[in-house]
Coordinates of C-alpha atoms and ligand atoms in Angstrom, one line a residue:
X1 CA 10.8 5.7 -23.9
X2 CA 9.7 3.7 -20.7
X3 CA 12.5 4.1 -18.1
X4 CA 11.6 1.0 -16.4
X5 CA 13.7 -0.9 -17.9
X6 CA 14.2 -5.0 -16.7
X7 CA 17.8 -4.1 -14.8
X8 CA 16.2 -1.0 -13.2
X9 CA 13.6 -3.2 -11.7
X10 CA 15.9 -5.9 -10.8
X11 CA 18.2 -3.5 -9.0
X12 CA 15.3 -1.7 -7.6
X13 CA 13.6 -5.2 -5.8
X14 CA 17.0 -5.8 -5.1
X15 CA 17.5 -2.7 -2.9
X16 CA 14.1 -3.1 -1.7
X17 CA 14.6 -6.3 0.0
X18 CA 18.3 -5.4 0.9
X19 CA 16.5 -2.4 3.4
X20 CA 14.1 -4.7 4.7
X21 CA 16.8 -5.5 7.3
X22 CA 15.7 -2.1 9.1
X23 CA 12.3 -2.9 9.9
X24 CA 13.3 -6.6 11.4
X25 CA 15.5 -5.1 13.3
X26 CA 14.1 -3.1 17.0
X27 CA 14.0 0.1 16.7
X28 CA 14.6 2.6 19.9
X29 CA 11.8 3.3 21.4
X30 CA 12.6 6.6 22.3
X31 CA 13.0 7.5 18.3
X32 CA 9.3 7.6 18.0
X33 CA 7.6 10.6 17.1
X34 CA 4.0 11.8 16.8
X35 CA 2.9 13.5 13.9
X36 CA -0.9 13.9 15.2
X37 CA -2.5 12.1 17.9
X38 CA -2.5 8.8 15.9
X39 CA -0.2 9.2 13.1
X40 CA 3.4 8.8 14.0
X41 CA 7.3 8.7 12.7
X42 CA 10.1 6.5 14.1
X43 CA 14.0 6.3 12.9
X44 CA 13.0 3.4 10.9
X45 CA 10.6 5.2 8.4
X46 CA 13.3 8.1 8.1
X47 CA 16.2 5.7 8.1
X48 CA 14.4 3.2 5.2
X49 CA 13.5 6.5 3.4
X50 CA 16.6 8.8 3.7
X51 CA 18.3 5.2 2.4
X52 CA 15.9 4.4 -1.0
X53 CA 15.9 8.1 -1.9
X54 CA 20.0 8.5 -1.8
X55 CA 20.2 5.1 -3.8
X56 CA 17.2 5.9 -6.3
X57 CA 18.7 8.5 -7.4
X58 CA 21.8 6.9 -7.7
X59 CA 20.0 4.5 -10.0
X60 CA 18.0 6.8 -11.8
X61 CA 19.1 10.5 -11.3
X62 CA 16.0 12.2 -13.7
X63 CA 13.3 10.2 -11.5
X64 CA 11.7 12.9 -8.8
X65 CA 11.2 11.8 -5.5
X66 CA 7.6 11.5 -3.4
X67 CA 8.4 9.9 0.0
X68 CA 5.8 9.8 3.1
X69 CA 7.8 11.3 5.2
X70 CA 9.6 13.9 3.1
X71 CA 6.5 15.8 1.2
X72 CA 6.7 16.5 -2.4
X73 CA 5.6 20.5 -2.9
X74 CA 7.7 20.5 -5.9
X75 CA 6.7 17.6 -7.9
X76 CA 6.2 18.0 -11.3
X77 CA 3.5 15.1 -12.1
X78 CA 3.8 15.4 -15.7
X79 CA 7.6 13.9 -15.0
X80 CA 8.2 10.1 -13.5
X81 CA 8.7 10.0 -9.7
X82 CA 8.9 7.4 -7.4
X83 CA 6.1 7.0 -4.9
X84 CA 7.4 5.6 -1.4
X85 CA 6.2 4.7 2.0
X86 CA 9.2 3.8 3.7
X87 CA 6.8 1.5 6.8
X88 CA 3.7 1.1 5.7
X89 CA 1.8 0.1 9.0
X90 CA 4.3 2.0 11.6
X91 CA 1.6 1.5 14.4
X92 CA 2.1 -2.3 13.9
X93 CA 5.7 -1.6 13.5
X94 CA 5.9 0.3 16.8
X95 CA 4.0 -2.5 18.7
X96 CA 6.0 -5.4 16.9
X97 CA 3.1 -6.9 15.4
X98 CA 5.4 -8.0 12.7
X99 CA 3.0 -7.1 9.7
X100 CA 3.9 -3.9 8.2
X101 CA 6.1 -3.3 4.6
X102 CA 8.4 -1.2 2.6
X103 CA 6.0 0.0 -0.7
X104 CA 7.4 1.5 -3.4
X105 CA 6.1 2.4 -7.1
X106 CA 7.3 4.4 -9.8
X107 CA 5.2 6.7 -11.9
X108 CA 5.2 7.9 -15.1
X109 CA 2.8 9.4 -17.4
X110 CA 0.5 9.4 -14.8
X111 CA 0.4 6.0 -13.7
X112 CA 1.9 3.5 -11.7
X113 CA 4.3 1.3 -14.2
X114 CA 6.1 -0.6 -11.7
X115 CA 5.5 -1.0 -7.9
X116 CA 7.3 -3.2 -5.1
X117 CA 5.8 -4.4 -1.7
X118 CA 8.0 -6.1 0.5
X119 CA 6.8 -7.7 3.7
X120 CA 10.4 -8.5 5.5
X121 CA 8.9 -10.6 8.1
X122 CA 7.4 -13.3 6.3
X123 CA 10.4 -12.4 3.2
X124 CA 7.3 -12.0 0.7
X125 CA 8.2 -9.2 -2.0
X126 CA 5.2 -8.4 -4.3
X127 CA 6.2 -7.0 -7.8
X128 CA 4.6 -6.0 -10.8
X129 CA 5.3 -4.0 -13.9
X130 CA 2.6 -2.7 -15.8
X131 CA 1.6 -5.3 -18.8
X132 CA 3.6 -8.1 -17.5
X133 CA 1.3 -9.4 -14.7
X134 CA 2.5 -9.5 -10.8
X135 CA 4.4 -11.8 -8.6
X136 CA 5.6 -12.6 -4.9
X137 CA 8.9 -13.6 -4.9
X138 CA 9.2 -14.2 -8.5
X139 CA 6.0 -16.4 -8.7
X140 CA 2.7 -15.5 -10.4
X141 CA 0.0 -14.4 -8.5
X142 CA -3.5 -13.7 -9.3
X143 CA -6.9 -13.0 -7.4
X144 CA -9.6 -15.2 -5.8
X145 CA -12.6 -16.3 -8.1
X146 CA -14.6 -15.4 -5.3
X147 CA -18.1 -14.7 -7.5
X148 CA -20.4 -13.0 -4.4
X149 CA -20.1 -11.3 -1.4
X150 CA -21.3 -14.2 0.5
X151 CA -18.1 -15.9 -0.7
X152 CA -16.0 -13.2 0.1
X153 CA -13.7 -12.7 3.0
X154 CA -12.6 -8.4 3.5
X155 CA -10.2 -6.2 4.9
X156 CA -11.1 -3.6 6.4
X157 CA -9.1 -0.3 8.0
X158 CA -10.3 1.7 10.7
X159 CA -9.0 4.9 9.1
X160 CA -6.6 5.8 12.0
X161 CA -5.3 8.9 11.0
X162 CA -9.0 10.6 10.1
X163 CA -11.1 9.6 13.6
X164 CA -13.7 12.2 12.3
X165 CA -14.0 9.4 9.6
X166 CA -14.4 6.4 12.2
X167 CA -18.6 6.5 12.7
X168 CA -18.5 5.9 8.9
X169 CA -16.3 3.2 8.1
X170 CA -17.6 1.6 11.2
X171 CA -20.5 1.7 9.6
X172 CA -19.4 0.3 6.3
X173 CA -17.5 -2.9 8.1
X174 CA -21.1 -3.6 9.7
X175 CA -22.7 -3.5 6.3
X176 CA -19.6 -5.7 4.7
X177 CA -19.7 -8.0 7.6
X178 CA -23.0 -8.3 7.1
X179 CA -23.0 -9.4 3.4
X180 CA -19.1 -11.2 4.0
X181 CA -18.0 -14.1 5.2
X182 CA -16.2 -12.1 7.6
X183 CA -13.6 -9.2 7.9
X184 CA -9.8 -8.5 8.8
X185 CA -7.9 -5.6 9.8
X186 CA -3.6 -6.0 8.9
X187 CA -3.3 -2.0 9.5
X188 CA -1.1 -2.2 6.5
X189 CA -2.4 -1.1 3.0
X190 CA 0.1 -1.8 0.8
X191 CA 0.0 -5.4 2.2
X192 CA -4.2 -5.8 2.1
X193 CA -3.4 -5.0 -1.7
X194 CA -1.5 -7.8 -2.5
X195 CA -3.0 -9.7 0.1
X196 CA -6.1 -9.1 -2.5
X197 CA -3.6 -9.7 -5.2
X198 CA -3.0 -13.3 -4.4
X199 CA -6.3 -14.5 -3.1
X200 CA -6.3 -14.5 0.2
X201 CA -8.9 -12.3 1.0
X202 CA -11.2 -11.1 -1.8
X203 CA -11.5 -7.1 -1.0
X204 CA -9.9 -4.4 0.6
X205 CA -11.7 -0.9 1.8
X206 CA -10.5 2.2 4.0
X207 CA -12.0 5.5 3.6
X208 CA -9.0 7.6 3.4
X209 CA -5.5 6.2 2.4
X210 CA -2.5 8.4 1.1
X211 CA -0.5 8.0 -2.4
X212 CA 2.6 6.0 -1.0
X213 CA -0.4 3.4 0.9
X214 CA -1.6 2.1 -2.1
X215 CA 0.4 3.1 -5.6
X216 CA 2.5 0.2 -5.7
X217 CA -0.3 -2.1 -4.6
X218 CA -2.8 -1.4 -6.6
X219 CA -0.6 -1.5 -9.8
X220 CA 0.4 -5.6 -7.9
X221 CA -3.2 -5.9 -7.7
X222 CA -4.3 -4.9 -11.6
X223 CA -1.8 -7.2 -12.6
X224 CA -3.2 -10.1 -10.7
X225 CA -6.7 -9.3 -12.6
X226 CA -8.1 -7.2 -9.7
X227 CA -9.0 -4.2 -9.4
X228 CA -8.6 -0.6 -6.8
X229 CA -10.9 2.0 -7.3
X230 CA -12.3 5.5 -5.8
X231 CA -15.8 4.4 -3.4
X232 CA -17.4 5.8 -6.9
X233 CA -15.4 3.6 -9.0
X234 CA -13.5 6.1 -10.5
X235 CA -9.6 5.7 -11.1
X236 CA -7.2 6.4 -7.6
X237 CA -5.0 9.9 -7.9
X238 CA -1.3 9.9 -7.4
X239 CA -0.8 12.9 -6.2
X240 CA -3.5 13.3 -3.3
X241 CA -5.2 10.8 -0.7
X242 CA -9.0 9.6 -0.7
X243 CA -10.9 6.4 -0.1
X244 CA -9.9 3.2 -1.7
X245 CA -12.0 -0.2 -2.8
X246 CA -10.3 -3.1 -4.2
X247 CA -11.5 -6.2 -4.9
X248 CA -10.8 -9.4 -7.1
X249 CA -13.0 -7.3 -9.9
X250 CA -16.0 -10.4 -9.9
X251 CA -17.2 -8.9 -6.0
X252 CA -16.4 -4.7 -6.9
X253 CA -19.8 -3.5 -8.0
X254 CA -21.6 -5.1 -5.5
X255 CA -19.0 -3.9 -3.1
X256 CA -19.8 -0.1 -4.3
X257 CA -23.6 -1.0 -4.0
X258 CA -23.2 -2.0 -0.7
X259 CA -21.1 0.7 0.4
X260 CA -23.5 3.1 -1.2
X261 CA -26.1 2.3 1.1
X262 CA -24.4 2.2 3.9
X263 CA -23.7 5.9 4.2
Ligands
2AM1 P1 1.1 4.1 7.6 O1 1.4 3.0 8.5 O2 2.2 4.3 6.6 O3 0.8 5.4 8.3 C1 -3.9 1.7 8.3 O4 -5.2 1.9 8.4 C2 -3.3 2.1 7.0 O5 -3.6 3.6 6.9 C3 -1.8 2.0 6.9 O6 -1.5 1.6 5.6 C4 -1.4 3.4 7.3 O7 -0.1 3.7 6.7 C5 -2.4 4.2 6.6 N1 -2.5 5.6 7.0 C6 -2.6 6.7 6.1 N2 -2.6 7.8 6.7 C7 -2.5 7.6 8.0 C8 -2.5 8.4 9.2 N3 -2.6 9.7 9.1 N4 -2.4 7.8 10.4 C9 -2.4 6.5 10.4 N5 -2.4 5.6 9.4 C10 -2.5 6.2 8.2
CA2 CA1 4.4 5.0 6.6

């Protein structure tokens, strides 16, 4: 039997939103930490994490735990866990950019079944449960009708936290600006997802992305009749990183045509 049940997700969006309240307000600056040169950790993301994980398992004790900050070695994938990325876009966050979100999705079976974006600055919470199409703020979305690339406006990420990466997805903006209207860069995932998801741009690429970036996301943006694949088209892993393409589904294999011959 499914465990996401309706009150589950309610109280789940509920909590969601209710921690938002950490991300709009400053952090210290002297909390942040670097995990590698350009990867880094601040109170916020441990505070917004230590939080969901001692309420989630409040809410649902059998539901494992994969959070960004606090691994998952133990994980048994063949059992539900949630998938979270307490600030997704912490270098916006640390500069106060104002465009970075709390994503969270549970998984079970193997996939995504429910997932929760919430952007606390502009109070926009993306939900969808697998089936029963996706909203923001309790509204339907769905994705552009975009039919071409010359249609199409892209975001693009710059693949911070793999620089040996950077010549390449340079590379692929040139070619997608190229083709595009034009390009963005948020420096959130989660939020260029449903940003897809509701039609305001018409794809989304970055060469390497983590689980917690994009689970809930993608499952916001397959409900709005888009789609996030592998740069081969082939179905994202839960369980390790890689590169991600999403589009509004009508733009994707010319999207993996064009990115094929950019490399
Ligand atoms: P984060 O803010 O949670 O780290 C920006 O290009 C996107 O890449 C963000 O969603 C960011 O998520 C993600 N990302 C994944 N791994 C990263 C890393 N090692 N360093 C920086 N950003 C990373
Ligand atoms: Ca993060």
């Amino acid at each position: 039997m499914c465990i996401c049940t309706p009150d589950l997700v309610e109280r789940v969006v509920a909590l969601v939103r209710q921690t938002g309240v950490l991300l709009t307000q400053r952090p210290d600056p002297q909390a942040i930490q670097a995990k590698s040169a350009t990867d880094y950790v601040t109170n916020v993301d441990l505070a917004v994490e230590d939080t969901l994980r001692e309420a989630l398992a409040e809410l649902a004790p059998q539901v494992q735990f994969m959070g960004e900050e606090e691994g998952h070695s133990d994980l048994d994938p063949a059992r539900p866990f949630w998938i979270l990325d307490p600030v997704d876009g912490t270098t916006n966050f640390i500069h106060n950019y104002g465009h970075s979100a709390i994503s969270l999705a549970l998984a079970e079976d193997g996939q995504v079944v429910f997932g929760v974006v919430y952007n606390p600055y502009r109070q926009e919470c993306f939900t969808a449960v697998r089936g029963q199409g996706a909203q923001c703020n309790g509204r339907p979305i769905q994705v552009s009708t975009a039919p071409h690339l010359s249609d199409s406006l892209v975001a693009v990420g710059t693949v911070p936290g793999h620089r040996e990466l950077g010549q390449q997805a340079f590379a692929q903006m040139w070619a997608v600006y190229n083709a595009c209207q034009d390009i963005r860069r948020s420096g959130s995932a989660s939020l260029d997802l449903c940003d897809v998801a509701c039609g305001r741009v018409d794809g989304y690429l970055e060469l390497y992305l983590q689980p917690w970036d994009y689970a809930a996301g993608s499952l916001i943006l397959a409900e709005a009749g888009g789609c996030a694949t592998g740069l081969d088209g082939a179905p994202l892993c839960l369980t390790q990183g890689g590169p991600l393409l999403s589009s509004n589904g009508r733009i994707h294999t010319a999207l993996l045509e064009l990115l094929e011959q950019s490399n």
